[in-house]
Amino acid sequence: MRLPRQLPRFSAAELLFSAKCFAAAMLAMTVASWAGLPRPFWALMTTYIVANPLAGAVRSKAVFRLLGTLLGCAATLLLVPALVDAPELLTLALALWVALCLFVSLLDRTPRSYLFMLAGYSAALIGFPSVGAPLGVFDTASARVQEIAIGIVCGTLVHSLVWPVSMAPTLVGLMDRTLADAGAWLRGMVQAAPNAAAGRQAARRKLAGDISQLRVMATHVPFDTSHLKWTASAVRALQHEVAALTPFASAVDDRLQALRDADGRLPADVERTVGEVLARLADSGRTAPGSAPTPLSDTALAELHTTARSLGDTTPQADAWTLALRTGLAVRLEALIDAWAACVQLRQQIDAGLAGRPVPLPATTGRAAPAARDVLHRDVGMAAWSALAAALAICLCSAFWIFTGWPGGSAMAMMAAVFCSFFAGMDDPAPSIYAFLKVLLLSLPLAALYVLVLMPLVVDLPTLALVCAPAFLVLGVYLGRPATFMKAMALLLSGVIGTLSLHDTGQADFASFVNAMIGQVLGVAAAAVVTALVRSVSADWGARRIQRMTWRELGRLPRQADDAQARLHAARVLDRIGLLAPRIAQAGGTVDGVNADDALVDLRIGTDLHALRRHAALLPGRLGPDILAQVARLFREHPAGLTTGQAAQDRPALARRIDEGLQALLRSGTPPPAPDLAADATDGRRELLAALVGLRRNLYPTRPWPAAPSTLQEAHA
C-alpha cells in the first residue's frame, strides 16, 4: 500500500527566497560585527523584517523602514534626556508618540504607512531600554540606526542583485484579472438565466477587491527592478479609470433590470444593442498569454457610441417612463464605453513600458489620477481609538515596571507598543495578538535550545551560520507564504532572533533568558487584553460604520459636486465596497442594513448627484436645488439598519419632485442625435435626464410611475 506523503513541499521560488534571506542575514551580521557595532543581531533581524519575495517590495519597505527608524531615533533623542528624571512623564511622552505615529499610519492605508508605524515603536524599542542609562542614549540611538541601515542595505542588495523577482508578472496578472472580472460583469448584464444575477454579484465584489489590491500594490511600482517602474503613473491612472467606470457599469446593469422588470424581459432591440456593445467592450479587454489587450479603434468607438445612442431614439410605442429609462441607459452606456476604452488604452501603454518603449503620460486620457490618500477610505475615529489603546497599554506596562522595579519591565512596554501597532488595522485585533502569543510560547523551546545550548558553542561567524542555517532556512520558506507569514514571523523574529540578541548584551544565561521571555510574553498579553477591552469591535459593527460614513459623505455632496469630485467619490465608495465584502463574510454573510450591493446603490447615487448639481439650472424654477437639498437631508438623517431605498420611502415629497423634473424634461423633448459625438456626449439635458432616472431608480425602485400621458407623442403635446 502506498503511504501518503507527510513532508511539506517547497517550490524552487520559495527555497530561493529563503536562501537569499539567510545570505542577507549572514552578510549583515558579518558587516555589523566587522564594524564593531554593539548589537549586530539587530542588523540580522532587519534583513528578515524587510524581506519579501518581490524585489520592489523589499526596496520600498527598506526605504520606509530607514526613514521610520531615523524619525523614531530623533524622537528618542528629544524625549529621553529631557524627561529621564521623571519616569512617569517619560512614559507618557513615549506612549503619546507611539499613539500619534499609529494614528497617522492608520490614516494612510498604503505600504507607506509602515514608515509612521515604525517611527512610533522604534522610539519605544530604543527609549525604554535607555531609561537606565540615559547618558548613553545618543550612542544607543546612533548604533541602532547604523545596525538597521546595515541590515536594510544588505537585504536590499541581495534581493535586488541575486535573481531578483520583479513584481511585474504579479501586477500585470492582477490588472488582467481586474479587466477580466469587469468583462465578466459586462457579459452577464443581458443574461436572464436564474444564476446570472449571482454571477454578476460575484464579479462586482471581485472587481472591488481587485481595485483595492491594485491600489495598494501600486505603491511599490517605482521601486521595482524591471521596466515596470517607468509605468507607475500609468498604473495609477488605470486603477482610477477602473474605479471610475464602476458606477457607469452599475447604472447600466440597473437600467437593464428596470426594463426587464417592466415587461418581464428585456425589449428585443435593447437586448440586441446592449449585448453587442458590451460583448465588444469585454472582448477588447481580453489578453492573450504574454500580450496586452488591443484597444478599439476610433472608428469602432464611434460606431459603439452611435449604437448606444440609438437606445434613446424616440419610438411611437415608448411611454414616458420607458423613454426616460432608455435615454438614461444610453447616456450611462456611452460613459461606460469611454471609461472602458481608457482602461484598455492604459493597459496597452503599461505593456509597452514593460517592453522598454516610451509610455505616454496618463494626461492623454484627459483625466489625471488622484493620489491614494484622496480616494482610500479613512476612519479618523477608529484610528484615534487604536492610538488610545496603544497609549493605555504602554502606560499600564510602564506603571507595573516602575512600581515593581523589575529589570525586565522595559520588554513589557516595548512589546505592548509593537503589538498594539502591528495589528491596529483590524476590526478586532485581539484574536490575532493571542494567536501570535501562542506561537511565541511554542517557540520558547527552540529559543532556549539556541540561546542556552548552541550559541555557547559558536566561536566565529562560519560556526554561527552553520548553527543558524537549519531553523532560519526552514522558517524562511514559510515567511514567504502569505498564509504562514505571521506564524513564521513569530517563531523566527520574536522567538529565535529576539532571544539571540541576548548575546549582544552578554546576558545569554538562564536567568536573563527567562526574564526576557517573561517580559515579552507579558507585554504581548497586555496588548491583547487592553485591545480587547478598549479597541476591539465586531465585523458587523465595522461594516455598519463604513456604510454610515458613505451616507454622511452623500449628505455633503450637493454643496461640492463637480466632475473631479464625482470621480474621487466613486473611487472612495468602491474602496469601501472592497472593505465591506470581507466584513460581511466574517459576520456570517449578512449584516442588518448593510449589503455590498446597497453600497453600489450609494455609488450610483453619488454619480447622479454630481450630474444633477452640474446641470440643475436646466430644470424650471428651484426644482434642481430643491431635489439636491432633500437628498442631502435624507442621507444626513439616514436611519441605521435601513437600506437607502427603505429610508427614502418615508419621503414621498422627494419622489414627487424627482418625477416633476423628469416630466419637465420629457415635455421639453430630448435633443435629437447629432453627428458631433463629443458635443452630444456632454449634452446637459441628456445627462440631467439620466441623473434623475438614476435617483428615481435608486431611491424608489418599487414606486410606480405617476399617472401620465401613455405615449411619447402625448408627453410632448
XYZ file of C-alpha atoms in Angstrom:
717
model
C 0.000 0.000 0.000
C 1.297 3.420 -0.951
C 1.541 5.743 2.026
C 0.647 9.426 1.606
C 3.474 11.888 1.772
C 3.646 13.824 5.015
C 6.670 16.004 4.365
C 5.975 19.596 3.267
C 6.694 20.535 -0.309
C 8.653 23.658 -1.129
C 8.801 25.258 -4.555
C 12.055 26.369 -6.119
C 11.000 30.013 -5.735
C 10.337 29.519 -2.009
C 13.670 27.814 -1.462
C 15.468 30.566 -3.366
C 13.711 33.248 -1.304
C 14.701 31.558 1.958
C 18.309 31.164 0.789
C 18.503 34.859 -0.136
C 17.080 35.857 3.241
C 19.678 33.749 5.033
C 22.514 35.064 2.861
C 21.446 38.665 3.541
C 21.232 37.940 7.281
C 24.724 36.463 7.450
C 26.132 39.302 5.344
C 24.556 41.882 7.656
C 25.871 40.037 10.730
C 29.362 39.974 9.242
C 29.389 43.675 8.345
C 27.939 44.763 11.701
C 30.447 42.640 13.622
C 33.325 43.895 11.495
C 32.219 47.485 12.169
C 32.280 46.824 15.907
C 28.633 47.714 16.476
C 27.273 46.676 19.878
C 24.103 44.826 18.708
C 24.874 43.067 15.367
C 21.807 40.844 15.753
C 19.683 43.953 15.096
C 21.212 44.079 11.614
C 20.459 40.380 11.143
C 16.863 40.833 12.309
C 16.313 43.789 9.966
C 17.119 41.710 6.885
C 14.217 39.409 7.722
C 11.878 42.266 8.580
C 12.319 43.883 5.145
C 12.331 40.556 3.285
C 9.715 39.976 0.606
C 9.590 37.608 -2.388
C 9.256 40.663 -4.679
C 12.369 42.824 -5.054
C 10.371 46.029 -5.499
C 8.548 45.457 -2.210
C 11.876 44.882 -0.446
C 13.270 48.164 -1.760
C 10.196 50.215 -0.886
C 9.934 48.657 2.575
C 13.645 49.294 3.110
C 13.237 52.980 2.332
C 10.211 53.306 4.598
C 11.934 51.410 7.418
C 15.076 53.539 7.262
C 13.090 56.770 7.307
C 10.884 55.500 10.110
C 13.903 54.466 12.166
C 15.516 57.873 11.727
C 12.321 59.609 12.804
C 11.903 57.321 15.814
C 15.520 57.847 16.875
C 15.107 61.600 16.608
C 12.063 61.448 18.884
C 14.002 59.325 21.375
C 16.879 61.802 21.472
C 14.449 64.610 22.204
C 12.379 62.832 24.871
C 14.692 60.605 26.918
C 17.366 63.136 28.009
C 14.752 65.780 28.758
C 12.466 63.564 30.861
C 14.665 60.791 32.255
C 14.448 62.259 35.773
C 10.644 61.960 35.622
C 9.862 58.337 34.631
C 6.143 58.943 34.668
C 6.389 61.857 32.244
C 8.843 59.956 30.028
C 6.463 57.006 29.877
C 3.583 59.288 28.982
C 5.641 61.105 26.330
C 6.771 57.855 24.660
C 3.218 56.471 24.809
C 1.813 59.614 23.205
C 4.495 59.498 20.492
C 3.606 55.882 19.657
C -0.088 56.812 19.631
C 0.471 59.798 17.332
C 2.528 57.789 14.848
C -0.004 54.948 14.893
C -2.846 57.399 14.275
C -1.100 58.844 11.201
C -0.188 55.356 9.985
C -3.790 54.122 10.101
C -4.979 57.099 8.077
C -2.501 56.372 5.259
C -3.604 52.791 4.336
C -0.777 52.232 1.847
C 2.567 50.433 2.369
C 3.928 53.901 3.140
C 2.068 53.729 6.476
C 4.843 51.410 7.675
C 7.095 54.474 7.941
C 4.893 56.152 10.546
C 4.149 52.965 12.488
C 7.856 52.174 12.704
C 8.682 55.708 13.809
C 6.374 55.125 16.755
C 7.503 51.788 18.091
C 11.179 52.415 17.204
C 11.157 55.172 19.796
C 9.782 52.665 22.312
C 12.348 49.995 21.379
C 15.208 52.461 21.827
C 13.788 54.707 24.524
C 12.621 52.249 27.218
C 15.904 50.260 27.462
C 17.774 53.601 27.645
C 15.954 54.733 30.768
C 18.520 53.027 32.978
C 21.431 54.629 31.102
C 20.198 57.979 29.792
C 23.670 59.385 29.241
C 24.322 56.804 26.561
C 21.063 57.322 24.691
C 22.771 59.118 21.793
C 25.264 56.295 21.341
C 22.458 53.742 21.585
C 20.270 55.535 19.056
C 23.200 56.046 16.703
C 24.148 52.375 16.933
C 20.551 51.273 16.276
C 20.376 53.415 13.143
C 23.675 52.035 11.861
C 22.714 48.434 12.587
C 19.316 48.804 10.964
C 20.852 50.618 7.976
C 23.333 47.771 7.500
C 20.512 45.241 7.599
C 18.478 47.289 5.116
C 21.384 47.696 2.692
C 22.375 44.030 2.850
C 18.798 42.820 2.429
C 18.141 45.199 -0.449
C 21.375 44.299 -2.257
C 20.843 40.547 -2.022
C 17.176 40.623 -3.081
C 17.887 43.158 -5.865
C 21.029 41.585 -7.344
C 20.697 37.832 -6.780
C 17.986 36.559 -9.143
C 15.657 39.476 -8.378
C 11.947 38.716 -8.646
C 10.105 41.541 -10.362
C 6.583 42.366 -9.313
C 5.679 42.896 -12.984
C 4.136 39.414 -13.532
C 2.127 39.687 -10.304
C 0.911 43.204 -11.001
C 0.185 42.588 -14.683
C -1.708 39.445 -13.727
C -3.744 41.458 -11.222
C -4.520 44.128 -13.843
C -5.613 41.498 -16.362
C -7.716 39.788 -13.711
C -9.326 43.142 -12.901
C -10.269 43.686 -16.549
C -11.449 40.077 -16.798
C -13.707 40.483 -13.753
C -15.089 43.707 -15.187
C -15.634 41.951 -18.526
C -17.464 39.080 -16.817
C -19.774 41.628 -15.216
C -20.455 43.282 -18.581
C -21.147 39.993 -20.344
C -23.619 38.899 -17.687
C -25.750 42.054 -17.774
C -28.061 40.982 -20.594
C -28.353 37.381 -19.434
C -31.672 36.382 -17.904
C -30.650 32.943 -16.604
C -31.507 32.240 -12.945
C -27.852 32.186 -11.918
C -26.902 35.268 -13.961
C -27.643 37.710 -11.115
C -25.454 35.726 -8.712
C -22.654 35.679 -11.276
C -22.832 39.449 -11.755
C -22.827 39.956 -7.997
C -19.709 37.797 -7.590
C -17.953 39.643 -10.435
C -18.789 43.018 -8.864
C -17.368 42.020 -5.492
C -14.237 40.564 -7.047
C -13.772 43.762 -9.024
C -13.960 45.910 -5.870
C -11.354 43.721 -4.175
C -9.127 43.803 -7.258
C -9.160 47.601 -7.357
C -8.282 47.942 -3.661
C -5.448 45.412 -4.015
C -4.170 47.091 -7.173
C -4.148 50.491 -5.486
C -2.052 49.203 -2.579
C 0.395 47.250 -4.767
C 0.987 50.291 -6.972
C 2.893 51.914 -4.113
C 5.784 49.502 -4.746
C 5.936 50.068 -8.522
C 8.515 52.931 -8.530
C 10.930 50.646 -6.623
C 10.711 47.630 -8.946
C 13.813 46.217 -10.628
C 12.254 45.916 -14.101
C 10.894 48.425 -16.626
C 7.675 48.356 -14.593
C 8.954 51.271 -12.515
C 8.619 53.579 -15.537
C 4.902 52.774 -15.779
C 3.969 53.946 -12.253
C 1.833 56.865 -13.454
C 0.015 54.670 -15.986
C -0.677 52.014 -13.315
C -2.170 54.652 -11.010
C -4.254 56.010 -13.872
C -5.530 52.514 -14.758
C -6.694 51.725 -11.239
C -8.523 55.060 -11.114
C -10.168 54.536 -14.508
C -11.411 51.087 -13.489
C -12.878 52.619 -10.334
C -14.457 55.412 -12.388
C -16.197 53.029 -14.801
C -17.844 51.053 -11.989
C -20.762 53.455 -11.331
C -21.486 53.575 -15.066
C -21.449 49.784 -15.351
C -23.634 49.511 -12.256
C -26.087 52.062 -13.689
C -26.309 50.172 -16.995
C -26.963 46.966 -15.063
C -29.702 48.661 -13.028
C -31.423 50.264 -16.036
C -31.478 46.904 -17.797
C -33.062 45.362 -14.725
C -35.693 48.133 -14.671
C -36.612 47.477 -18.305
C -36.669 43.754 -17.574
C -38.986 44.267 -14.592
C -41.360 46.452 -16.599
C -42.088 43.877 -19.332
C -40.902 40.623 -17.791
C -37.967 40.547 -20.198
C -35.674 42.935 -21.996
C -37.055 44.505 -25.163
C -35.566 42.714 -28.136
C -33.817 45.804 -29.522
C -32.320 46.669 -26.129
C -31.067 43.125 -25.572
C -29.544 43.037 -29.047
C -27.991 46.519 -28.936
C -26.632 46.437 -25.393
C -25.466 42.858 -25.784
C -23.483 43.799 -28.894
C -21.861 46.829 -27.224
C -20.958 45.034 -24.003
C -19.615 41.986 -25.822
C -17.311 44.147 -27.964
C -16.089 46.006 -24.903
C -15.408 42.817 -22.950
C -13.654 41.198 -25.913
C -11.377 44.226 -26.328
C -10.179 43.757 -22.749
C -9.174 40.144 -23.223
C -5.478 39.381 -23.155
C -3.641 36.591 -24.874
C -0.816 34.950 -22.877
C 2.144 37.326 -22.849
C 0.383 40.228 -24.552
C -1.759 43.257 -23.750
C -5.343 43.814 -24.932
C -5.906 45.604 -28.220
C -7.778 48.910 -27.839
C -10.743 49.629 -30.059
C -10.030 51.989 -32.930
C -11.542 55.472 -33.088
C -13.884 54.258 -35.811
C -15.041 51.321 -33.699
C -15.608 53.596 -30.692
C -17.653 55.968 -32.836
C -19.771 53.048 -34.022
C -20.339 51.930 -30.437
C -21.391 55.441 -29.430
C -23.857 55.591 -32.315
C -25.232 52.173 -31.410
C -25.611 53.119 -27.739
C -27.284 56.451 -28.569
C -29.879 54.691 -30.672
C -31.408 53.301 -27.480
C -32.709 56.757 -26.633
C -34.236 57.467 -30.026
C -37.925 58.299 -29.849
C -40.300 55.478 -30.764
C -44.099 55.658 -31.047
C -44.517 52.716 -28.676
C -42.467 54.179 -25.799
C -44.300 55.652 -22.839
C -42.696 58.463 -20.855
C -41.057 56.289 -18.181
C -39.735 53.778 -20.702
C -38.294 56.611 -22.768
C -36.607 58.005 -19.667
C -35.159 54.591 -18.817
C -33.881 54.041 -22.336
C -32.322 57.509 -22.522
C -30.709 57.064 -19.127
C -29.396 53.681 -20.258
C -27.945 55.211 -23.421
C -26.163 58.011 -21.530
C -24.604 55.656 -18.987
C -23.657 53.155 -21.688
C -21.802 55.863 -23.614
C -19.933 56.872 -20.450
C -19.071 53.211 -19.894
C -17.693 52.958 -23.434
C -15.350 55.902 -22.876
C -14.183 54.671 -19.458
C -13.547 51.149 -20.737
C -11.634 52.444 -23.750
C -9.396 54.476 -21.402
C -8.709 51.365 -19.295
C -7.731 49.228 -22.271
C -5.553 52.008 -23.701
C -3.703 52.385 -20.397
C -3.227 48.619 -20.141
C -1.608 48.637 -23.585
C 0.637 51.551 -22.566
C 1.783 49.618 -19.498
C 2.670 46.654 -21.691
C 4.652 48.963 -23.954
C 6.508 50.332 -20.944
C 7.391 46.824 -19.778
C 8.920 46.211 -23.208
C 11.081 49.316 -22.819
C 9.109 51.585 -25.136
C 8.087 55.136 -24.115
C 4.942 55.371 -22.006
C 2.679 58.375 -22.740
C 1.607 60.431 -19.759
C -1.812 59.490 -18.366
C -2.967 63.003 -19.257
C -3.546 61.634 -22.759
C -6.741 60.126 -21.382
C -7.898 63.624 -20.445
C -8.035 62.888 -16.709
C -5.234 62.827 -14.157
C -5.195 60.116 -11.495
C -5.509 61.359 -7.915
C -3.260 60.267 -5.067
C -4.249 57.255 -2.992
C -4.794 59.469 0.057
C -7.676 61.166 -1.773
C -9.597 58.013 -2.654
C -8.871 55.491 0.097
C -11.365 55.212 2.932
C -10.062 56.760 6.153
C -11.677 56.285 9.552
C -10.390 59.010 11.856
C -12.461 57.792 14.791
C -11.184 54.210 14.736
C -7.622 55.444 14.210
C -7.983 57.584 17.331
C -9.351 54.647 19.352
C -6.458 52.443 18.208
C -3.974 55.134 19.226
C -5.664 55.447 22.627
C -5.476 51.678 23.199
C -1.762 51.645 22.359
C -1.032 54.547 24.699
C -3.036 52.946 27.519
C -1.297 49.556 27.145
C 2.147 51.185 27.206
C 1.276 53.274 30.259
C -0.061 50.248 32.163
C 3.031 48.182 31.385
C 5.304 51.066 32.349
C 3.395 51.621 35.584
C 3.920 47.972 36.515
C 7.597 48.300 35.599
C 8.061 51.444 37.709
C 6.073 50.108 40.657
C 7.896 46.746 40.856
C 11.330 47.901 39.763
C 11.544 44.703 37.688
C 14.563 44.799 35.298
C 12.567 43.042 32.567
C 9.779 45.586 32.672
C 11.139 47.519 29.716
C 10.438 44.486 27.492
C 6.780 44.645 28.524
C 6.399 48.251 27.396
C 8.306 47.573 24.177
C 6.182 44.567 23.218
C 2.967 46.413 24.076
C 3.985 49.229 21.721
C 4.890 46.832 18.906
C 1.795 44.623 19.048
C -0.747 47.377 19.624
C 0.671 48.994 16.469
C 1.168 45.946 14.306
C -2.438 44.678 14.353
C -4.269 48.007 14.718
C -5.743 47.915 11.213
C -8.120 45.058 12.106
C -11.627 45.449 13.483
C -10.786 43.055 16.308
C -7.001 42.749 16.709
C -7.191 40.707 19.928
C -7.555 37.209 18.328
C -4.535 37.840 16.080
C -2.450 39.071 19.019
C -3.462 35.999 21.045
C -2.520 33.778 18.095
C 0.871 35.482 17.903
C 1.288 34.989 21.658
C 0.509 31.285 21.306
C 3.186 30.852 18.626
C 5.618 32.852 20.754
C 5.059 30.454 23.656
C 5.550 27.471 21.337
C 8.848 28.971 20.172
C 10.339 29.033 23.682
C 11.912 25.539 23.492
C 13.582 26.376 20.175
C 14.747 29.741 21.521
C 16.123 28.072 24.670
C 17.950 25.498 22.548
C 19.699 28.230 20.597
C 20.475 30.590 23.469
C 21.439 28.114 26.177
C 22.869 25.178 24.213
C 24.008 26.065 20.701
C 25.196 29.675 20.953
C 27.809 28.948 23.652
C 29.440 26.638 21.074
C 29.753 29.421 18.489
C 33.290 30.784 18.165
C 33.166 32.592 14.818
C 30.795 33.687 12.069
C 31.047 30.500 9.954
C 30.038 28.480 13.008
C 27.169 30.908 13.627
C 25.966 30.413 10.061
C 26.150 26.637 10.455
C 24.189 26.745 13.717
C 21.505 29.126 12.421
C 21.029 27.564 8.986
C 18.556 24.747 9.858
C 15.947 26.898 11.608
C 16.479 30.015 9.510
C 16.250 28.246 6.146
C 13.133 26.262 7.049
C 11.280 29.174 8.659
C 12.371 31.460 5.812
C 10.329 29.378 3.375
C 7.190 29.852 5.447
C 7.991 33.560 5.806
C 7.471 33.911 2.047
C 3.994 32.343 2.123
C 1.134 34.747 2.912
C -0.820 32.006 4.713
C 2.032 31.220 7.132
C 3.778 34.589 7.266
C 2.570 35.623 10.740
C 3.418 32.289 12.392
C 6.856 32.195 10.793
C 7.419 35.811 11.846
C 6.534 34.976 15.457
C 8.795 31.906 15.538
C 11.749 33.472 13.785
C 11.824 37.095 14.913
C 10.243 37.140 18.359
C 11.186 33.604 19.352
C 14.642 32.899 17.905
C 16.340 36.076 16.689
C 14.908 38.167 19.510
C 16.426 35.897 22.145
C 19.692 35.527 20.232
C 20.191 39.253 20.752
C 20.857 38.444 24.414
C 24.352 37.518 23.265
C 24.877 41.112 22.167
C 24.421 42.233 25.771
C 26.449 39.416 27.312
C 23.371 38.106 29.143
C 22.920 34.726 27.482
C 22.293 32.883 30.751
C 19.245 31.046 32.035
C 18.078 33.818 34.370
C 18.361 36.521 31.720
C 16.635 34.285 29.163
C 13.688 33.600 31.477
C 13.466 37.258 32.467
C 13.422 38.417 28.844
C 10.846 35.809 27.816
C 8.517 36.705 30.691
C 8.760 40.368 29.727
C 7.918 39.634 26.096
C 5.019 37.335 26.959
C 3.509 39.755 29.459
C 3.890 42.659 27.030
C 2.076 40.791 24.250
C -0.606 39.639 26.682
C -1.095 43.199 27.947
C -1.507 44.421 24.374
C -4.143 41.738 23.717
C -6.117 42.426 26.903
C -6.142 46.208 26.582
C -7.035 45.978 22.892
C -9.906 43.591 23.641
C -11.277 45.870 26.357
C -10.804 49.252 24.675
C -10.475 48.907 20.936
C -11.973 45.665 19.537
C -15.203 45.864 17.542
C -17.183 43.221 15.664
C -17.122 42.812 11.897
C -20.801 43.773 11.555
C -20.240 46.928 13.642
C -17.325 47.851 11.371
C -19.437 47.251 8.260
C -22.234 49.487 9.528
C -19.721 52.210 10.390
C -18.271 52.146 6.874
C -21.767 52.407 5.424
C -22.643 55.360 7.654
C -19.544 57.225 6.500
C -20.737 56.859 2.904
C -24.137 58.281 3.890
C -22.541 61.267 5.621
C -20.442 61.943 2.543
C -23.519 61.796 0.310
C -25.205 64.275 2.645
C -22.429 66.750 1.842
C -22.090 66.089 -1.892
C -24.653 68.556 -3.276
C -22.641 71.501 -1.936
C -19.346 70.486 -3.521
C -20.164 68.423 -6.604
C -18.155 68.641 -9.829
C -16.691 66.178 -12.329
C -13.384 65.690 -10.490
C -15.150 65.199 -7.162
C -17.527 62.705 -8.771
C -14.606 60.509 -9.801
C -12.994 60.795 -6.378
C -16.266 59.877 -4.686
C -16.717 56.855 -6.952
C -13.215 55.591 -6.167
C -13.709 56.131 -2.439
C -17.053 54.295 -2.305
C -15.628 51.452 -4.369
C -12.769 51.156 -1.886
C -15.377 50.906 0.875
C -17.163 48.150 -1.037
C -13.862 46.266 -1.057
C -13.698 46.730 2.729
C -17.321 45.718 3.269
C -17.170 42.347 1.499
C -14.778 40.556 3.913
C -16.535 42.042 6.950
C -19.918 40.825 5.745
C -18.435 37.387 5.072
C -16.850 37.341 8.535
C -20.209 38.249 10.086
C -21.780 35.160 8.541
C -22.817 36.590 5.184
C -25.396 39.080 6.417
C -25.294 42.321 8.382
C -28.528 44.110 9.296
C -28.947 47.098 6.990
C -25.604 46.578 5.214
C -25.006 44.863 1.904
C -22.261 45.267 -0.669
C -24.932 45.761 -3.324
C -26.504 48.544 -1.219
C -23.118 50.257 -1.353
C -23.330 50.085 -5.154
C -26.667 51.908 -4.913
C -24.973 54.660 -2.913
C -22.190 54.722 -5.504
C -24.687 55.324 -8.310
C -26.490 57.985 -6.268
C -23.245 59.883 -5.817
C -22.651 59.928 -9.583
C -26.226 61.106 -10.187
C -25.971 63.876 -7.577
C -22.831 65.267 -9.171
C -24.500 65.326 -12.601
C -27.634 66.932 -11.147
C -25.576 69.641 -9.465
C -23.764 70.468 -12.711
C -26.977 70.772 -14.740
C -29.583 71.774 -12.127
C -30.139 75.121 -13.873
C -31.808 73.311 -16.784
C -34.781 72.428 -14.562
C -37.544 75.006 -14.110
C -37.609 77.233 -11.009
C -35.951 75.933 -7.878
C -36.645 72.297 -8.734
C -32.986 71.265 -9.097
C -31.700 72.847 -5.845
C -34.759 71.558 -4.007
C -34.080 67.951 -5.080
C -30.434 68.308 -4.080
C -31.349 69.691 -0.671
C -33.897 66.951 0.033
C -31.481 64.175 -0.968
C -28.787 65.697 1.240
C -31.248 65.818 4.142
C -32.188 62.172 3.525
C -28.597 60.994 3.912
C -27.798 63.270 6.832
C -30.800 61.777 8.686
C -30.417 58.226 7.311
C -31.700 55.779 9.970
C -29.348 52.959 10.939
C -30.452 49.465 9.965
C -32.312 50.531 6.827
C -31.186 50.432 3.235
C -31.253 53.646 1.233
C -34.431 52.562 -0.587
C -36.169 51.802 2.700
C -35.127 55.127 4.215
C -36.479 57.023 1.200
C -39.970 55.522 1.472
C -40.845 57.964 4.242
C -40.091 60.915 1.953
C -42.761 60.860 -0.794
C -42.261 64.581 -1.405
C -38.776 63.878 -2.771
C -40.196 61.259 -5.155
C -42.757 63.753 -6.428
C -40.089 66.389 -7.036
C -37.946 63.915 -8.989
C -40.978 62.932 -11.067
C -41.701 66.604 -11.754
C -38.164 67.043 -13.037
C -38.438 64.013 -15.299
C -41.785 65.122 -16.695
C -40.444 68.627 -17.321
C -37.524 67.220 -19.304
C -39.732 64.814 -21.236
C -42.232 67.564 -22.125
C -39.410 69.729 -23.492
C -38.104 66.808 -25.548
C -34.682 65.231 -25.616
C -32.153 66.520 -28.152
C -32.033 64.588 -31.414
C -28.945 62.557 -32.313
C -26.169 64.783 -33.645
C -23.141 63.935 -35.766
C -20.873 65.722 -33.303
C -20.253 62.842 -30.861
C -18.220 64.839 -28.330
C -20.807 67.610 -28.065
C -23.676 65.133 -27.893
C -21.972 63.064 -25.172
C -21.703 66.102 -22.923
C -25.158 67.500 -23.591
C -26.532 68.720 -20.271
C -30.134 67.746 -20.836
C -29.385 64.108 -21.528
C -27.019 63.973 -18.553
C -29.675 65.549 -16.355
C -32.336 63.123 -17.516
C -30.022 60.173 -16.820
C -29.267 61.545 -13.344
C -32.949 61.920 -12.433
C -33.725 58.446 -13.755
C -30.905 57.116 -11.593
C -32.181 58.861 -8.470
C -35.705 57.609 -9.154
C -34.484 54.034 -9.552
C -32.041 54.048 -6.635
C -34.253 55.814 -4.082
C -37.681 54.470 -5.147
C -37.099 51.218 -7.066
C -40.631 49.883 -6.462
C -42.627 53.130 -6.647
C -44.893 53.177 -9.739
C -44.538 55.909 -12.314
C -47.286 58.551 -11.722
C -50.306 58.731 -13.963
C -49.024 60.469 -17.066
C -49.580 60.544 -20.834
C -49.181 56.994 -22.081
C -47.273 57.711 -25.247
C -44.351 59.859 -26.130
C -46.391 61.955 -28.568
C -48.838 62.831 -25.761
C -45.952 63.603 -23.420
C -44.608 66.048 -25.977
C -48.023 67.587 -26.597
